[in-house]
mmCIF file with all atom_site columns, C-alpha atoms in Angstrom:
data_model
loop_
_atom_site.group_PDB
_atom_site.id
_atom_site.type_symbol
_atom_site.label_atom_id
_atom_site.label_alt_id
_atom_site.label_comp_id
_atom_site.label_asym_id
_atom_site.label_entity_id
_atom_site.label_seq_id
_atom_site.pdbx_PDB_ins_code
_atom_site.Cartn_x
_atom_site.Cartn_y
_atom_site.Cartn_z
_atom_site.occupancy
_atom_site.B_iso_or_equiv
_atom_site.pdbx_formal_charge
_atom_site.auth_seq_id
_atom_site.auth_comp_id
_atom_site.auth_asym_id
_atom_site.auth_atom_id
_atom_site.pdbx_PDB_model_num
ATOM 1   C CA . GLN A 1 1   ? -3.032  -0.265  13.849  1.00 0.00 ? 1   GLN A CA 1
ATOM 2   C CA . VAL A 1 2   ? -1.325  0.536   10.552  1.00 0.00 ? 2   VAL A CA 1
ATOM 3   C CA . GLN A 1 3   ? 2.362   1.311   10.833  1.00 0.00 ? 3   GLN A CA 1
ATOM 4   C CA . LEU A 1 4   ? 5.076   2.081   8.325   1.00 0.00 ? 4   LEU A CA 1
ATOM 5   C CA . VAL A 1 5   ? 8.433   2.481   10.008  1.00 0.00 ? 5   VAL A CA 1
ATOM 6   C CA . GLU A 1 6   ? 11.416  3.652   7.984   1.00 0.00 ? 6   GLU A CA 1
ATOM 7   C CA . SER A 1 7   ? 15.017  3.068   8.976   1.00 0.00 ? 7   SER A CA 1
ATOM 8   C CA . GLY A 1 8   ? 18.495  3.222   7.504   1.00 0.00 ? 8   GLY A CA 1
ATOM 9   C CA . GLY A 1 9   ? 18.874  6.934   6.953   1.00 0.00 ? 9   GLY A CA 1
ATOM 10  C CA . GLY A 1 10  ? 21.901  8.910   8.037   1.00 0.00 ? 10  GLY A CA 1
ATOM 11  C CA . LEU A 1 11  ? 24.871  10.947  6.940   1.00 0.00 ? 11  LEU A CA 1
ATOM 12  C CA . VAL A 1 12  ? 26.918  9.662   4.017   1.00 0.00 ? 12  VAL A CA 1
ATOM 13  C CA . GLN A 1 13  ? 29.638  11.130  1.833   1.00 0.00 ? 13  GLN A CA 1
ATOM 14  C CA . PRO A 1 14  ? 29.034  11.806  -1.855  1.00 0.00 ? 14  PRO A CA 1
ATOM 15  C CA . GLY A 1 15  ? 29.485  8.603   -3.821  1.00 0.00 ? 15  GLY A CA 1
ATOM 16  C CA . GLY A 1 16  ? 28.470  6.487   -0.862  1.00 0.00 ? 16  GLY A CA 1
ATOM 17  C CA . SER A 1 17  ? 25.567  4.112   -0.373  1.00 0.00 ? 17  SER A CA 1
ATOM 18  C CA . LEU A 1 18  ? 22.659  3.656   1.999   1.00 0.00 ? 18  LEU A CA 1
ATOM 19  C CA . ARG A 1 19  ? 19.898  1.096   2.222   1.00 0.00 ? 19  ARG A CA 1
ATOM 20  C CA . LEU A 1 20  ? 16.552  2.272   3.518   1.00 0.00 ? 20  LEU A CA 1
ATOM 21  C CA . SER A 1 21  ? 13.998  -0.128  4.950   1.00 0.00 ? 21  SER A CA 1
ATOM 22  C CA . CYS A 1 22  ? 10.299  0.338   5.590   1.00 0.00 ? 22  CYS A CA 1
ATOM 23  C CA . ALA A 1 23  ? 8.656   -2.219  7.847   1.00 0.00 ? 23  ALA A CA 1
ATOM 24  C CA . ALA A 1 24  ? 4.889   -2.481  7.505   1.00 0.00 ? 24  ALA A CA 1
ATOM 25  C CA . SER A 1 25  ? 2.254   -3.810  9.881   1.00 0.00 ? 25  SER A CA 1
ATOM 26  C CA . GLY A 1 26  ? -1.477  -3.615  10.417  1.00 0.00 ? 26  GLY A CA 1
ATOM 27  C CA . PHE A 1 27  ? -2.564  -4.190  6.814   1.00 0.00 ? 27  PHE A CA 1
ATOM 28  C CA . THR A 1 28  ? -2.183  -6.771  4.047   1.00 0.00 ? 28  THR A CA 1
ATOM 29  C CA . PHE A 1 29  ? 1.211   -5.654  2.773   1.00 0.00 ? 29  PHE A CA 1
ATOM 30  C CA . SER A 1 30  ? 1.227   -7.947  -0.255  1.00 0.00 ? 30  SER A CA 1
ATOM 31  C CA . SER A 1 31  ? -1.928  -6.267  -1.609  1.00 0.00 ? 31  SER A CA 1
ATOM 32  C CA . TYR A 1 32  ? -0.386  -2.792  -1.714  1.00 0.00 ? 32  TYR A CA 1
ATOM 33  C CA . ALA A 1 33  ? 1.904   -1.060  -4.143  1.00 0.00 ? 33  ALA A CA 1
ATOM 34  C CA . MET A 1 34  ? 4.784   0.543   -2.282  1.00 0.00 ? 34  MET A CA 1
ATOM 35  C CA . SER A 1 35  ? 6.633   3.731   -3.032  1.00 0.00 ? 35  SER A CA 1
ATOM 36  C CA . TRP A 1 36  ? 9.438   5.866   -1.717  1.00 0.00 ? 36  TRP A CA 1
ATOM 37  C CA . TYR A 1 37  ? 9.052   9.627   -1.762  1.00 0.00 ? 37  TYR A CA 1
ATOM 38  C CA . ARG A 1 38  ? 11.446  12.339  -0.684  1.00 0.00 ? 38  ARG A CA 1
ATOM 39  C CA . GLN A 1 39  ? 11.173  15.970  0.296   1.00 0.00 ? 39  GLN A CA 1
ATOM 40  C CA . ALA A 1 40  ? 14.093  18.333  0.499   1.00 0.00 ? 40  ALA A CA 1
ATOM 41  C CA . PRO A 1 41  ? 13.902  21.623  2.418   1.00 0.00 ? 41  PRO A CA 1
ATOM 42  C CA . GLY A 1 42  ? 11.967  24.206  0.445   1.00 0.00 ? 42  GLY A CA 1
ATOM 43  C CA . LYS A 1 43  ? 10.979  21.722  -2.236  1.00 0.00 ? 43  LYS A CA 1
ATOM 44  C CA . GLU A 1 44  ? 7.875   19.747  -3.038  1.00 0.00 ? 44  GLU A CA 1
ATOM 45  C CA . ARG A 1 45  ? 7.665   16.064  -2.221  1.00 0.00 ? 45  ARG A CA 1
ATOM 46  C CA . GLU A 1 46  ? 8.630   13.907  -5.180  1.00 0.00 ? 46  GLU A CA 1
ATOM 47  C CA . LEU A 1 47  ? 8.214   10.259  -6.081  1.00 0.00 ? 47  LEU A CA 1
ATOM 48  C CA . VAL A 1 48  ? 11.561  8.477   -6.039  1.00 0.00 ? 48  VAL A CA 1
ATOM 49  C CA . ALA A 1 49  ? 10.625  4.871   -6.801  1.00 0.00 ? 49  ALA A CA 1
ATOM 50  C CA . ALA A 1 50  ? 7.623   2.571   -6.802  1.00 0.00 ? 50  ALA A CA 1
ATOM 51  C CA . ILE A 1 51  ? 7.013   -1.162  -6.941  1.00 0.00 ? 51  ILE A CA 1
ATOM 52  C CA . THR A 1 52  ? 3.854   -3.130  -7.627  1.00 0.00 ? 52  THR A CA 1
ATOM 53  C CA . SER A 1 53  ? 2.246   -5.362  -5.010  1.00 0.00 ? 53  SER A CA 1
ATOM 54  C CA . ALA A 1 54  ? 3.890   -8.559  -6.266  1.00 0.00 ? 54  ALA A CA 1
ATOM 55  C CA . GLY A 1 55  ? 7.133   -6.829  -7.114  1.00 0.00 ? 55  GLY A CA 1
ATOM 56  C CA . GLY A 1 56  ? 6.903   -7.497  -10.808 1.00 0.00 ? 56  GLY A CA 1
ATOM 57  C CA . SER A 1 57  ? 7.197   -3.912  -11.969 1.00 0.00 ? 57  SER A CA 1
ATOM 58  C CA . THR A 1 58  ? 9.129   -0.889  -10.798 1.00 0.00 ? 58  THR A CA 1
ATOM 59  C CA . LYS A 1 59  ? 9.513   2.715   -11.815 1.00 0.00 ? 59  LYS A CA 1
ATOM 60  C CA . TYR A 1 60  ? 11.974  5.442   -10.919 1.00 0.00 ? 60  TYR A CA 1
ATOM 61  C CA . ALA A 1 61  ? 12.388  9.165   -11.063 1.00 0.00 ? 61  ALA A CA 1
ATOM 62  C CA . ASP A 1 62  ? 14.789  10.126  -13.842 1.00 0.00 ? 62  ASP A CA 1
ATOM 63  C CA . SER A 1 63  ? 17.125  11.660  -11.288 1.00 0.00 ? 63  SER A CA 1
ATOM 64  C CA . VAL A 1 64  ? 17.768  8.313   -9.569  1.00 0.00 ? 64  VAL A CA 1
ATOM 65  C CA . LYS A 1 65  ? 17.613  5.827   -12.454 1.00 0.00 ? 65  LYS A CA 1
ATOM 66  C CA . GLY A 1 66  ? 20.647  3.587   -12.489 1.00 0.00 ? 66  GLY A CA 1
ATOM 67  C CA . ARG A 1 67  ? 21.598  4.548   -8.927  1.00 0.00 ? 67  ARG A CA 1
ATOM 68  C CA . PHE A 1 68  ? 18.610  3.509   -6.773  1.00 0.00 ? 68  PHE A CA 1
ATOM 69  C CA . THR A 1 69  ? 16.854  0.155   -6.604  1.00 0.00 ? 69  THR A CA 1
ATOM 70  C CA . ILE A 1 70  ? 13.511  -0.516  -4.965  1.00 0.00 ? 70  ILE A CA 1
ATOM 71  C CA . SER A 1 71  ? 12.633  -4.039  -3.814  1.00 0.00 ? 71  SER A CA 1
ATOM 72  C CA . ARG A 1 72  ? 10.233  -5.732  -1.453  1.00 0.00 ? 72  ARG A CA 1
ATOM 73  C CA . ASP A 1 73  ? 9.955   -8.863  0.633   1.00 0.00 ? 73  ASP A CA 1
ATOM 74  C CA . ASN A 1 74  ? 6.295   -9.756  1.073   1.00 0.00 ? 74  ASN A CA 1
ATOM 75  C CA . ALA A 1 75  ? 7.165   -12.504 3.545   1.00 0.00 ? 75  ALA A CA 1
ATOM 76  C CA . GLU A 1 76  ? 8.826   -9.896  5.773   1.00 0.00 ? 76  GLU A CA 1
ATOM 77  C CA . ASN A 1 77  ? 6.354   -7.070  5.044   1.00 0.00 ? 77  ASN A CA 1
ATOM 78  C CA . THR A 1 78  ? 9.264   -4.818  4.156   1.00 0.00 ? 78  THR A CA 1
ATOM 79  C CA . VAL A 1 79  ? 10.187  -2.579  1.252   1.00 0.00 ? 79  VAL A CA 1
ATOM 80  C CA . TYR A 1 80  ? 13.738  -1.446  0.597   1.00 0.00 ? 80  TYR A CA 1
ATOM 81  C CA . LEU A 1 81  ? 15.483  1.335   -1.252  1.00 0.00 ? 81  LEU A CA 1
ATOM 82  C CA . GLN A 1 82  ? 19.117  0.679   -2.117  1.00 0.00 ? 82  GLN A CA 1
ATOM 83  C CA . MET A 1 83  ? 20.786  3.994   -2.875  1.00 0.00 ? 83  MET A CA 1
ATOM 84  C CA . ASN A 1 84  ? 24.195  4.020   -4.542  1.00 0.00 ? 84  ASN A CA 1
ATOM 85  C CA . SER A 1 85  ? 26.406  6.790   -5.906  1.00 0.00 ? 85  SER A CA 1
ATOM 86  C CA . LEU A 1 86  ? 24.682  9.271   -3.651  1.00 0.00 ? 86  LEU A CA 1
ATOM 87  C CA . LYS A 1 87  ? 24.856  12.958  -4.486  1.00 0.00 ? 87  LYS A CA 1
ATOM 88  C CA . PRO A 1 88  ? 24.339  16.038  -2.312  1.00 0.00 ? 88  PRO A CA 1
ATOM 89  C CA . GLU A 1 89  ? 21.092  16.683  -4.158  1.00 0.00 ? 89  GLU A CA 1
ATOM 90  C CA . ASP A 1 90  ? 19.748  13.381  -2.809  1.00 0.00 ? 90  ASP A CA 1
ATOM 91  C CA . THR A 1 91  ? 19.614  14.980  0.647   1.00 0.00 ? 91  THR A CA 1
ATOM 92  C CA . ALA A 1 92  ? 16.013  14.838  1.851   1.00 0.00 ? 92  ALA A CA 1
ATOM 93  C CA . VAL A 1 93  ? 13.571  13.170  4.187   1.00 0.00 ? 93  VAL A CA 1
ATOM 94  C CA . TYR A 1 94  ? 12.616  9.853   2.625   1.00 0.00 ? 94  TYR A CA 1
ATOM 95  C CA . SER A 1 95  ? 9.180   8.409   3.351   1.00 0.00 ? 95  SER A CA 1
ATOM 96  C CA . CYS A 1 96  ? 7.529   5.192   2.327   1.00 0.00 ? 96  CYS A CA 1
ATOM 97  C CA . ASN A 1 97  ? 3.973   4.999   1.074   1.00 0.00 ? 97  ASN A CA 1
ATOM 98  C CA . ALA A 1 98  ? 1.540   2.123   0.708   1.00 0.00 ? 98  ALA A CA 1
ATOM 99  C CA . GLY A 1 99  ? -1.272  2.462   -1.784  1.00 0.00 ? 99  GLY A CA 1
ATOM 100 C CA . ARG A 1 100 ? -4.154  0.344   -3.021  1.00 0.00 ? 100 ARG A CA 1
ATOM 101 C CA . ARG A 1 101 ? -7.237  1.013   -5.106  1.00 0.00 ? 101 ARG A CA 1
ATOM 102 C CA . VAL A 1 102 ? -10.349 -1.137  -4.710  1.00 0.00 ? 102 VAL A CA 1
ATOM 103 C CA . GLY A 1 103 ? -12.986 0.035   -7.165  1.00 0.00 ? 103 GLY A CA 1
ATOM 104 C CA . VAL A 1 104 ? -13.536 3.716   -6.391  1.00 0.00 ? 104 VAL A CA 1
ATOM 105 C CA . LEU A 1 105 ? -11.962 3.435   -2.969  1.00 0.00 ? 105 LEU A CA 1
ATOM 106 C CA . GLU A 1 106 ? -8.330  4.367   -2.417  1.00 0.00 ? 106 GLU A CA 1
ATOM 107 C CA . TYR A 1 107 ? -6.316  3.350   0.606   1.00 0.00 ? 107 TYR A CA 1
ATOM 108 C CA . GLU A 1 108 ? -3.043  5.073   1.417   1.00 0.00 ? 108 GLU A CA 1
ATOM 109 C CA . TYR A 1 109 ? -0.645  4.990   4.332   1.00 0.00 ? 109 TYR A CA 1
ATOM 110 C CA . TRP A 1 110 ? 2.510   6.964   5.072   1.00 0.00 ? 110 TRP A CA 1
ATOM 111 C CA . GLY A 1 111 ? 5.522   6.483   7.269   1.00 0.00 ? 111 GLY A CA 1
ATOM 112 C CA . GLN A 1 112 ? 7.118   9.226   9.335   1.00 0.00 ? 112 GLN A CA 1
ATOM 113 C CA . GLY A 1 113 ? 10.238  9.454   7.213   1.00 0.00 ? 113 GLY A CA 1
ATOM 114 C CA . THR A 1 114 ? 13.960  9.073   7.668   1.00 0.00 ? 114 THR A CA 1
ATOM 115 C CA . GLN A 1 115 ? 16.574  11.746  7.025   1.00 0.00 ? 115 GLN A CA 1
ATOM 116 C CA . VAL A 1 116 ? 19.237  11.162  4.402   1.00 0.00 ? 116 VAL A CA 1
ATOM 117 C CA . THR A 1 117 ? 22.072  13.671  4.272   1.00 0.00 ? 117 THR A CA 1
ATOM 118 C CA . VAL A 1 118 ? 24.760  13.477  1.606   1.00 0.00 ? 118 VAL A CA 1
ATOM 119 C CA . SER A 1 119 ? 27.673  15.712  2.483   1.00 0.00 ? 119 SER A CA 1
ATOM 120 C CA . SER A 1 120 ? 31.429  15.698  2.755   1.00 0.00 ? 120 SER A CA 1
#
């Protein structure tokens, strides 16, 4: 069955770094765009970063540009989010998403999420 399993979250001090991983299985990973979303308590879920299926194009939320980097390894069926210069406002549950459109059909999968807490 389809699985997206995030890892790498935790507690980090402001200014620190974390690297999130999302391991995929059960579908053709290299055919899907991958994204990282986050949701903080009391806030709506927001797109953090996205990468195309071949990894040739990326986009970022303005709030993380220059600090976060999304990448993928299609041989390992894994997408990463390198987070540097972390701020308290980056505290949230981070989830990975796989998406693909085939004609009028859309396919989408979600992971369970991993908690990131930025605090001194």
